[in-house]
Coordinates of C-alpha atoms and ligand atoms in Angstrom, one line a residue:
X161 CA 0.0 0.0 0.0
X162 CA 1.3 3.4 -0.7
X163 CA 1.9 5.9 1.4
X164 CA -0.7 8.4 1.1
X165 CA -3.1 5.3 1.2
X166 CA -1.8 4.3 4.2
X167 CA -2.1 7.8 5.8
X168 CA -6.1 7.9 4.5
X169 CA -6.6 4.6 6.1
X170 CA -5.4 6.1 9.2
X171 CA -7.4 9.6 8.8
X172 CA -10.6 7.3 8.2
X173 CA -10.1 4.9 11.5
X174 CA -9.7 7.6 13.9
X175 CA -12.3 9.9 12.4
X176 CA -15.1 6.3 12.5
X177 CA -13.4 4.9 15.5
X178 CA -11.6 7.0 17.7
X179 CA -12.8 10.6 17.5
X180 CA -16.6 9.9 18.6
X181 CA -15.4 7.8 21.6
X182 CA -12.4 10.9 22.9
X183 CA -15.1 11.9 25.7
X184 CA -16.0 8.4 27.2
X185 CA -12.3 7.1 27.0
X186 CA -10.9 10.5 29.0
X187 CA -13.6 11.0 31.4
X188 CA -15.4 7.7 31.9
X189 CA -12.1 5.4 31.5
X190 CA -13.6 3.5 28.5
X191 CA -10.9 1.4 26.6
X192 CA -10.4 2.1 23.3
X193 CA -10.7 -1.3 22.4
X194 CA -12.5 -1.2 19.0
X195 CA -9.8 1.7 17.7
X196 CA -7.1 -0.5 18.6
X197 CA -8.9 -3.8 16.8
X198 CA -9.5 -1.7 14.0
X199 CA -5.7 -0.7 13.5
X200 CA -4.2 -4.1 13.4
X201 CA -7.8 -5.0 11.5
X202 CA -6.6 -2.5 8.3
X203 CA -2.8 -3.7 9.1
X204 CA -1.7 -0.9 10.6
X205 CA 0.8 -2.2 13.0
X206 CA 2.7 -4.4 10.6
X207 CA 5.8 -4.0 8.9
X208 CA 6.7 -2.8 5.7
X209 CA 9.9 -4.3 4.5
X210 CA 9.6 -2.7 1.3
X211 CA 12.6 0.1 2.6
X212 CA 14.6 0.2 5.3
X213 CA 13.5 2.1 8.4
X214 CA 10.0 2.1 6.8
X215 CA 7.9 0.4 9.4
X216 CA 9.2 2.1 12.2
X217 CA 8.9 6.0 10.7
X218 CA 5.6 4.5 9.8
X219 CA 4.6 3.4 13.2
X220 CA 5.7 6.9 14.5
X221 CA 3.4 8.5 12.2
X222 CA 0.2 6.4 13.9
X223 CA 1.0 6.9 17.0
X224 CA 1.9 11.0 16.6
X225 CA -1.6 11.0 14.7
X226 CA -3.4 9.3 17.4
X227 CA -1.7 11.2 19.9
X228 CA -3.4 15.1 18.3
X229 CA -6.8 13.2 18.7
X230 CA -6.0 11.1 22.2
X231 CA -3.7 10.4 24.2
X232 CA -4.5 7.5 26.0
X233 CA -5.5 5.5 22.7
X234 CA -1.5 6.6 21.5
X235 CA 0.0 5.3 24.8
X236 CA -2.2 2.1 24.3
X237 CA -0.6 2.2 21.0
X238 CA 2.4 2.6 22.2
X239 CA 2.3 0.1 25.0
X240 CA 1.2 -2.5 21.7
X241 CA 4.0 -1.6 19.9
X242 CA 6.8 -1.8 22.1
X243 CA 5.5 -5.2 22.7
X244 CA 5.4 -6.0 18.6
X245 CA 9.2 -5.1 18.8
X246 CA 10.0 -7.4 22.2
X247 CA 8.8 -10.1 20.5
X248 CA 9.4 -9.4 16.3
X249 CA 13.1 -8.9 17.5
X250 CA 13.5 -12.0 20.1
X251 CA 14.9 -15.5 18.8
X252 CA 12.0 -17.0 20.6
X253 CA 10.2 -18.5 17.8
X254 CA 7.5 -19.8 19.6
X255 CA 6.5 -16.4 20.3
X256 CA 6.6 -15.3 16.7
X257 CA 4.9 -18.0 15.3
X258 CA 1.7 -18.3 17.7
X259 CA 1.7 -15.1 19.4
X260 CA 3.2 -12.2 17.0
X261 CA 0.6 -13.0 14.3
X262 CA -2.4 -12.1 16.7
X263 CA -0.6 -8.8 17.8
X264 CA -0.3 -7.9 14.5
X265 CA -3.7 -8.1 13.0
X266 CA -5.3 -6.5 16.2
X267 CA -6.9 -10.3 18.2
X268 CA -4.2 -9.7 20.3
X269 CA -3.1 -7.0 22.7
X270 CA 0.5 -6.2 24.2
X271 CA 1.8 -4.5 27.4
X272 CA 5.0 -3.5 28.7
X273 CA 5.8 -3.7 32.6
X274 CA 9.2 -2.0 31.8
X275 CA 9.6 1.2 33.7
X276 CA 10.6 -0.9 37.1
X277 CA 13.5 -2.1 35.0
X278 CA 14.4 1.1 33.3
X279 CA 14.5 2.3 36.6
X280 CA 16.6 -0.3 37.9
X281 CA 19.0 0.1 34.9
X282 CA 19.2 4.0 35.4
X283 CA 20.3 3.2 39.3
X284 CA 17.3 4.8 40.6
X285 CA 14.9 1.9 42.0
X286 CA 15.4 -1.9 42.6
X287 CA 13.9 -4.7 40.5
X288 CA 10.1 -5.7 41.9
X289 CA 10.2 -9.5 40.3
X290 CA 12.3 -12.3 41.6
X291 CA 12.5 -15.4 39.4
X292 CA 13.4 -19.0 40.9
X293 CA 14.3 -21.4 38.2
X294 CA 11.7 -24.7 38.0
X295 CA 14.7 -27.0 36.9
X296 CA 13.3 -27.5 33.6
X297 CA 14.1 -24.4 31.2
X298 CA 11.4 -22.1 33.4
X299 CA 10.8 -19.9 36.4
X300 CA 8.6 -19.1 38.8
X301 CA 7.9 -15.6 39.3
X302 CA 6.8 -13.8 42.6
X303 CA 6.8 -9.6 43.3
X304 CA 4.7 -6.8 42.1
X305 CA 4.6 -4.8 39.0
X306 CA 2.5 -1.6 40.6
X307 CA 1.2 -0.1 37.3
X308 CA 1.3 -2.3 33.5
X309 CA -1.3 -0.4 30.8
X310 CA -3.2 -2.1 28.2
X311 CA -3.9 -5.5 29.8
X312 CA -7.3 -7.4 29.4
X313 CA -8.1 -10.9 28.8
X314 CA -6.6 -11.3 25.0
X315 CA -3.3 -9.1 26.2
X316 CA 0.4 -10.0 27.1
X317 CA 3.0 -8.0 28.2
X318 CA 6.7 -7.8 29.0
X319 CA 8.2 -8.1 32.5
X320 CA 11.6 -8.3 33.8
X321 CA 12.7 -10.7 36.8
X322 CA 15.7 -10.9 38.9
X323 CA 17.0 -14.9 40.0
X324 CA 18.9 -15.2 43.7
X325 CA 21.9 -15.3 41.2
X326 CA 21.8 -12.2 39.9
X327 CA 20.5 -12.9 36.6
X328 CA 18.0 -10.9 34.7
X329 CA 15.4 -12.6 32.6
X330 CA 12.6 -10.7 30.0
X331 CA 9.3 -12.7 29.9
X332 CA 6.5 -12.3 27.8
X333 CA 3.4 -13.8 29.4
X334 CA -0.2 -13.7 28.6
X335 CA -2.3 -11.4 31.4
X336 CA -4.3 -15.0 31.9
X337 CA -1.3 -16.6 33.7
X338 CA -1.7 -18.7 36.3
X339 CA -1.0 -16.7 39.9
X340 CA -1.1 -13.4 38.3
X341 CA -3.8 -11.6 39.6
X342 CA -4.2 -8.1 38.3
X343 CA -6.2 -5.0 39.8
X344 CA -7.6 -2.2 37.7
X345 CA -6.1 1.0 38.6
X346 CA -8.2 4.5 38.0
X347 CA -8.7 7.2 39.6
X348 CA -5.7 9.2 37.7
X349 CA -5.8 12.8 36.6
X350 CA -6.4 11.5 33.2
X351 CA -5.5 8.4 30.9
X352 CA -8.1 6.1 33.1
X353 CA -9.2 4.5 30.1
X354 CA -5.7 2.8 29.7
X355 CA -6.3 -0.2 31.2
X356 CA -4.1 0.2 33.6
X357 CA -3.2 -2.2 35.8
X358 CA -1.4 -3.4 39.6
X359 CA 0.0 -6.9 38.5
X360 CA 0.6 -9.4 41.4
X361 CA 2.9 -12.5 40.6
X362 CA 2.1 -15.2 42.9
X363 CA 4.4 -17.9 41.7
X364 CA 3.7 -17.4 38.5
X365 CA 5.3 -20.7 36.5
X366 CA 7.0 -19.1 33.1
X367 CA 7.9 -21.8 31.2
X368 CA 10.5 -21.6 28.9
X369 CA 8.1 -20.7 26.0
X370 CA 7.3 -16.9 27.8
X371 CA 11.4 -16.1 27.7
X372 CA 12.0 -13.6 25.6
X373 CA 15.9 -13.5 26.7
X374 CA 18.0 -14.9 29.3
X375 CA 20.3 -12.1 29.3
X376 CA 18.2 -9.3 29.9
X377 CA 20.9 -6.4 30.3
X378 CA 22.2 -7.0 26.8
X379 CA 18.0 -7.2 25.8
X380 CA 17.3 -3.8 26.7
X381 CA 20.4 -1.9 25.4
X382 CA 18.8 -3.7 22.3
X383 CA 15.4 -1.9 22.3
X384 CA 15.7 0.4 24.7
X385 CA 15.6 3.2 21.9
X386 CA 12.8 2.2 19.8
X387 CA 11.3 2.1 23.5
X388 CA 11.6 5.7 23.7
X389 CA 11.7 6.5 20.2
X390 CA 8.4 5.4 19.9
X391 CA 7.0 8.0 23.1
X392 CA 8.2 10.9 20.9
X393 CA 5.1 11.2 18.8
X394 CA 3.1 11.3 21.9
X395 CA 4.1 14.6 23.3
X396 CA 4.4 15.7 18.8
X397 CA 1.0 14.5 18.5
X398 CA -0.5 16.5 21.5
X399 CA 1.7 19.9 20.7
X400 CA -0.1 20.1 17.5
X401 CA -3.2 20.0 18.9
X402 CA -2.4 22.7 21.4
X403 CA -1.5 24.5 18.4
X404 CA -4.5 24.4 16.5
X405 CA -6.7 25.1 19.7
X406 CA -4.7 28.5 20.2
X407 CA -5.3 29.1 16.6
X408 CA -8.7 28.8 16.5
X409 CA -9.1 30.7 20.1
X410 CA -6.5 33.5 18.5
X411 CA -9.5 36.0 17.9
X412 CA -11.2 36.3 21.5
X413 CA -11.2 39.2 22.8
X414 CA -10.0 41.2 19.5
X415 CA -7.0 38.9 19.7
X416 CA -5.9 39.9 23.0
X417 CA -3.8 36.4 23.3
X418 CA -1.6 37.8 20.9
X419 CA 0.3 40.0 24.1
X420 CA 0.9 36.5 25.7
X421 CA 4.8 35.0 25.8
X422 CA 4.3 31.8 24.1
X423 CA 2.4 32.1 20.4
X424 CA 1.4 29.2 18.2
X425 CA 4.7 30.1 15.6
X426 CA 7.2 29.7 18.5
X427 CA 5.5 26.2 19.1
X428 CA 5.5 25.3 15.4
X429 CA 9.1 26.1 15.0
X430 CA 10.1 24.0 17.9
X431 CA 7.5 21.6 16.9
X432 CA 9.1 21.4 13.5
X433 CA 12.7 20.8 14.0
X434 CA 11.7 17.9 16.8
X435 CA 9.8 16.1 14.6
X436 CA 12.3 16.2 11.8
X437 CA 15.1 14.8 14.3
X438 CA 12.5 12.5 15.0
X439 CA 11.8 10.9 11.6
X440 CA 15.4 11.0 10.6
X441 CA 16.4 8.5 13.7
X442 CA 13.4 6.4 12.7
X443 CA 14.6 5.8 9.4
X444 CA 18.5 5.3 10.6
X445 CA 20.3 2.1 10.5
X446 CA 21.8 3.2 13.4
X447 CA 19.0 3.5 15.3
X448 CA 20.5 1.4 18.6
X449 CA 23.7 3.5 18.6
X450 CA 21.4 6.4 19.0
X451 CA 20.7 6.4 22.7
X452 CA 22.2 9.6 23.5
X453 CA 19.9 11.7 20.7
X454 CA 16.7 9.8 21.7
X455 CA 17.2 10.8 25.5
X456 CA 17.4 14.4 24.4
X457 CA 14.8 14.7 22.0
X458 CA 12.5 12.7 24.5
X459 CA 13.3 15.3 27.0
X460 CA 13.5 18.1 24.6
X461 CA 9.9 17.1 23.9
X462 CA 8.5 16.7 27.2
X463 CA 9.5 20.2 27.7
X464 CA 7.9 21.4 24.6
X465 CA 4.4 19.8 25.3
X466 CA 4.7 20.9 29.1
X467 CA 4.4 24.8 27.2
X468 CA 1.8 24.1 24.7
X469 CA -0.6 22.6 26.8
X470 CA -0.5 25.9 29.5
X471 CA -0.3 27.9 26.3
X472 CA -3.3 26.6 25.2
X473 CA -4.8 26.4 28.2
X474 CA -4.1 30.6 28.7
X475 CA -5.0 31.4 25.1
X476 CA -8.8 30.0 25.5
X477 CA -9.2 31.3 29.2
X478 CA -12.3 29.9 31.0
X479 CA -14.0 28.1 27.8
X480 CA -10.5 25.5 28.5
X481 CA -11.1 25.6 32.4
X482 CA -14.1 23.7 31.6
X483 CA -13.5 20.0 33.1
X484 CA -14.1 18.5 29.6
X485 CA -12.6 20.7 27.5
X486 CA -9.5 20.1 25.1
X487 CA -7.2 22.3 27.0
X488 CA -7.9 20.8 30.2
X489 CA -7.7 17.6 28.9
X490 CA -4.4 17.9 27.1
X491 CA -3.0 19.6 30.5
X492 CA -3.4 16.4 32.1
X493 CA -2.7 14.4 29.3
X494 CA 0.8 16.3 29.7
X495 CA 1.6 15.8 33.1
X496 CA 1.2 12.1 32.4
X497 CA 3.8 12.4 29.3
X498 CA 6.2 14.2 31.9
X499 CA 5.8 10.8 34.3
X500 CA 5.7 8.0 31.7
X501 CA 9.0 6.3 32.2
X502 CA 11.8 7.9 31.6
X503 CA 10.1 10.4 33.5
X504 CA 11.3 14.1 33.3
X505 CA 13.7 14.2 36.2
X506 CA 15.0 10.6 35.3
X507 CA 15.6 11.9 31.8
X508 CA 17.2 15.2 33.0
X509 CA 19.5 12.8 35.6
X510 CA 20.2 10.3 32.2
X511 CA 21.1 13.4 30.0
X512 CA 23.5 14.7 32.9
X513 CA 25.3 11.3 33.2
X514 CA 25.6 10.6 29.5
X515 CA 27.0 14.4 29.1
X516 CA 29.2 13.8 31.8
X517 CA 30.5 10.3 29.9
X518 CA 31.0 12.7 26.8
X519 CA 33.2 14.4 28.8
X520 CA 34.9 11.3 30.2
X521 CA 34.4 11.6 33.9
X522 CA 31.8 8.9 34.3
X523 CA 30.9 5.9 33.5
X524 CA 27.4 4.6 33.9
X525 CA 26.0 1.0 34.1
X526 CA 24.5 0.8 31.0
Ligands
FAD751 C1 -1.7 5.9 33.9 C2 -0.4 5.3 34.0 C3 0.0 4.2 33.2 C4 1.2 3.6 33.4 N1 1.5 2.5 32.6 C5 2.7 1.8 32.8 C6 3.0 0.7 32.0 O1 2.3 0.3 31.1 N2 4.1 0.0 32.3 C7 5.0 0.4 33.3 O2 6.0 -0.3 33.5 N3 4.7 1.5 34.0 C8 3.6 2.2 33.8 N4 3.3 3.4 34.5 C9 4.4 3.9 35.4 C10 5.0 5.1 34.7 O3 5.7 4.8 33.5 C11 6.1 5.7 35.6 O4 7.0 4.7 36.1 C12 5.6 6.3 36.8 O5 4.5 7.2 36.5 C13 6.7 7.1 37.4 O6 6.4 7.5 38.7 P1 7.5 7.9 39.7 O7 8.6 8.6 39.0 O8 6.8 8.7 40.7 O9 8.1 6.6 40.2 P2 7.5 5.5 41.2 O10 8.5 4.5 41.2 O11 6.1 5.1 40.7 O12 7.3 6.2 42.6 C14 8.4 6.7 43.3 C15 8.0 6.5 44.8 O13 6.7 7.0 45.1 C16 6.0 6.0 45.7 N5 4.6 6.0 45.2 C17 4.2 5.7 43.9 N6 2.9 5.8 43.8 C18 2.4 6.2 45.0 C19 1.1 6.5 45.5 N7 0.0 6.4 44.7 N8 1.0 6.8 46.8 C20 2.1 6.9 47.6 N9 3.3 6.6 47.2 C21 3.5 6.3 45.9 C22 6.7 4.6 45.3 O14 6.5 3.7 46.3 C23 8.1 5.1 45.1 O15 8.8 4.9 46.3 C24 2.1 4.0 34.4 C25 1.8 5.2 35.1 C26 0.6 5.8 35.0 C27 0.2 7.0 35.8

């Protein structure tokens, strides 16, 4: 499929299937279950091979156009696809064959329980799963993973576990896993309709069939990247729609908005440039040697949707202090982007380290 076809598709799903639902999923916590069906449904989520670096620019591209309409339908996105590339890029082929196919065409859902680990990898927090081995190729698993999003009964997701011997193991488990008990989670500023969940491991037995790698410290220096690549086009996705709002609210009050610090040009500018840096790493070869530019341009972005969602919020004055309007919405939507692992401070502590390296005064453990 072509391009531009491809885009249309798009356009046409989230006008049909997403755009009438924005209001139920952000303030009634409905899951955006038949947008995300209807993706993988019009093969949305698969990958071109027809060029290099195609299927990952392209995946971008849903998620930052998902992202201007809702944001927790782009992080369920996101959440999905993170999981597409655990398992598309694992040498577990059992996985590939009888689980990747489902994720793909949309009967299957994926999550990914990864921010205790990027934590744990960025020295700020310790690992919440322990693993014990079964003595025949397969663990049991035992801790607490406090918050995983996009679970349900047809989902899996990605979790990291720690053995007594130090050894770090990625699973991939379905959400109907024997001794996993999960509790919905709500009750969050915004983003309730993310299906999040507190996921208790109560001797959970892995088999060997759920491991995506024994050797999970070289595992995530493999996909860490993509893993935040792929959060970029939330916060691009939600600074363009503060930009349109504060066009179309430009004229109140004979264009009084005009005297505020922060117009709609500065934003596109900014806007612009990320989103170029953006595409470029999605389409490099290169992409896992990277780390360093992802880390800024996630930050870099953060920052820049942090000021266009108060911009937007100033420039339509008390129609946006309404508790359902866009503006308020996409404040909140914001302050979640800011605490999505890497949060903001651990990306401002990651940035400091890795400048630091640059400069050859320390080394850090990943
Ligand atoms: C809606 C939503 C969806 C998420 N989805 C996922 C996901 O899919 N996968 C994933 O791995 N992570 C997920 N997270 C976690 C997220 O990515 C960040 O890790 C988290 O928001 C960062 O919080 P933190 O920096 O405060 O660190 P945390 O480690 O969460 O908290 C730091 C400290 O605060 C304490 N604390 C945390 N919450 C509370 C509380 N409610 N009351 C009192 N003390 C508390 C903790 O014990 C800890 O000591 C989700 C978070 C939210 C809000």
């Amino acid at each position: 499929m072509s391009n531009t076809a491809r885009q249309q598709q798009l356009h046409d799903i989230i006008k049909e299937k997403l755009r009438p639902h924005v209001r139920q999923i952000d303030a009634e916590g409905q899951y955006p279950l038949g947008y995300l069906q209807a993706l993988g449904e019009a093969g949305l989520y698969d990958a071109d091979g027809s060029e290099p670096g195609r299927s990952i620019r392209d995946r971008v591209r849903l998620i930052e156009m998902t992202a201007q309409t809702c944001l927790t339908s782009a992080f369920n996105i996101w959440c999905h696809l993170a999981a597409v590339t655990y398992v598309g890029t694992s040498d577990n082929e059992r996985l590939k064959q009888e689980v990747l196919p489902g994720l793909l065409d949309g009967r299957l859902r994926g999550g990914t329980g990864l921010s205790n680990p990027m934590k744990y990898y960025a020295g700020l927090d310790q690992l919440y799963l322990k693993a014990e081995p079964d003595g025949e190729g397969g663990y049991r698993l035992q801790g607490t993973l406090p918050m995983v999003s996009n679970l349900g009964e047809d989902h899996w997701f990605a979790a990291v576990a720690e053995t007594a011997d130090h050894e770090r193991i990625v699973f991939f488990l379905p959400c109907t896993a024997q001794g996993l008990h999960r509790t919905e989670r709500v009750g969050y500023l915004g983003l309730n309709g993310s299906a999040t969940y507190a996921c208790v491991f109560n001797q959970v037995e892995a088999g060997e069939q759920w491991v995506l790698s024994q050797d999970a410290d070289s595992w995530i220096r493999q996909v860490r990247s993509i893993f935040i690549l792929y959060q970029i086009p939330l916060g691009l996705g939600l600074v363009n729609a503060c930009i349109e709002t504060m066009r179309k609210s430009a004229a109140i009050q004979g264009g009084c908005s005009q005297y505020l610090a922060v117009q709609p040009e500065h934003l596109e500018e900014a806007l612009i440039q990320l989103r170029e840096r953006t595409y470029m790493l999605a389409v490099s070869p290169s992409l896992s040697a990277s780390w360093s530019e992802v880390l800024k341009l996630r930050l870099q972005t953060v920052h820049l949707t942090l000021q266009a969602a108060q911009a937007a919020m100033l420039f339509q004055g008390s129609a946006g202090y309404q508790q359902n309007s866009g503006p308020a919405r996409r404040l909140r939507e914001a302050y979640f982007y800011a605490n999505l692992t890497p949060s903001v401070r651990h990306l401002e502590k990651l940035n400091r380290l890795l400048s630091n390296q640059d400069q050859g005064n320390v080394t850090i453990g990943q």
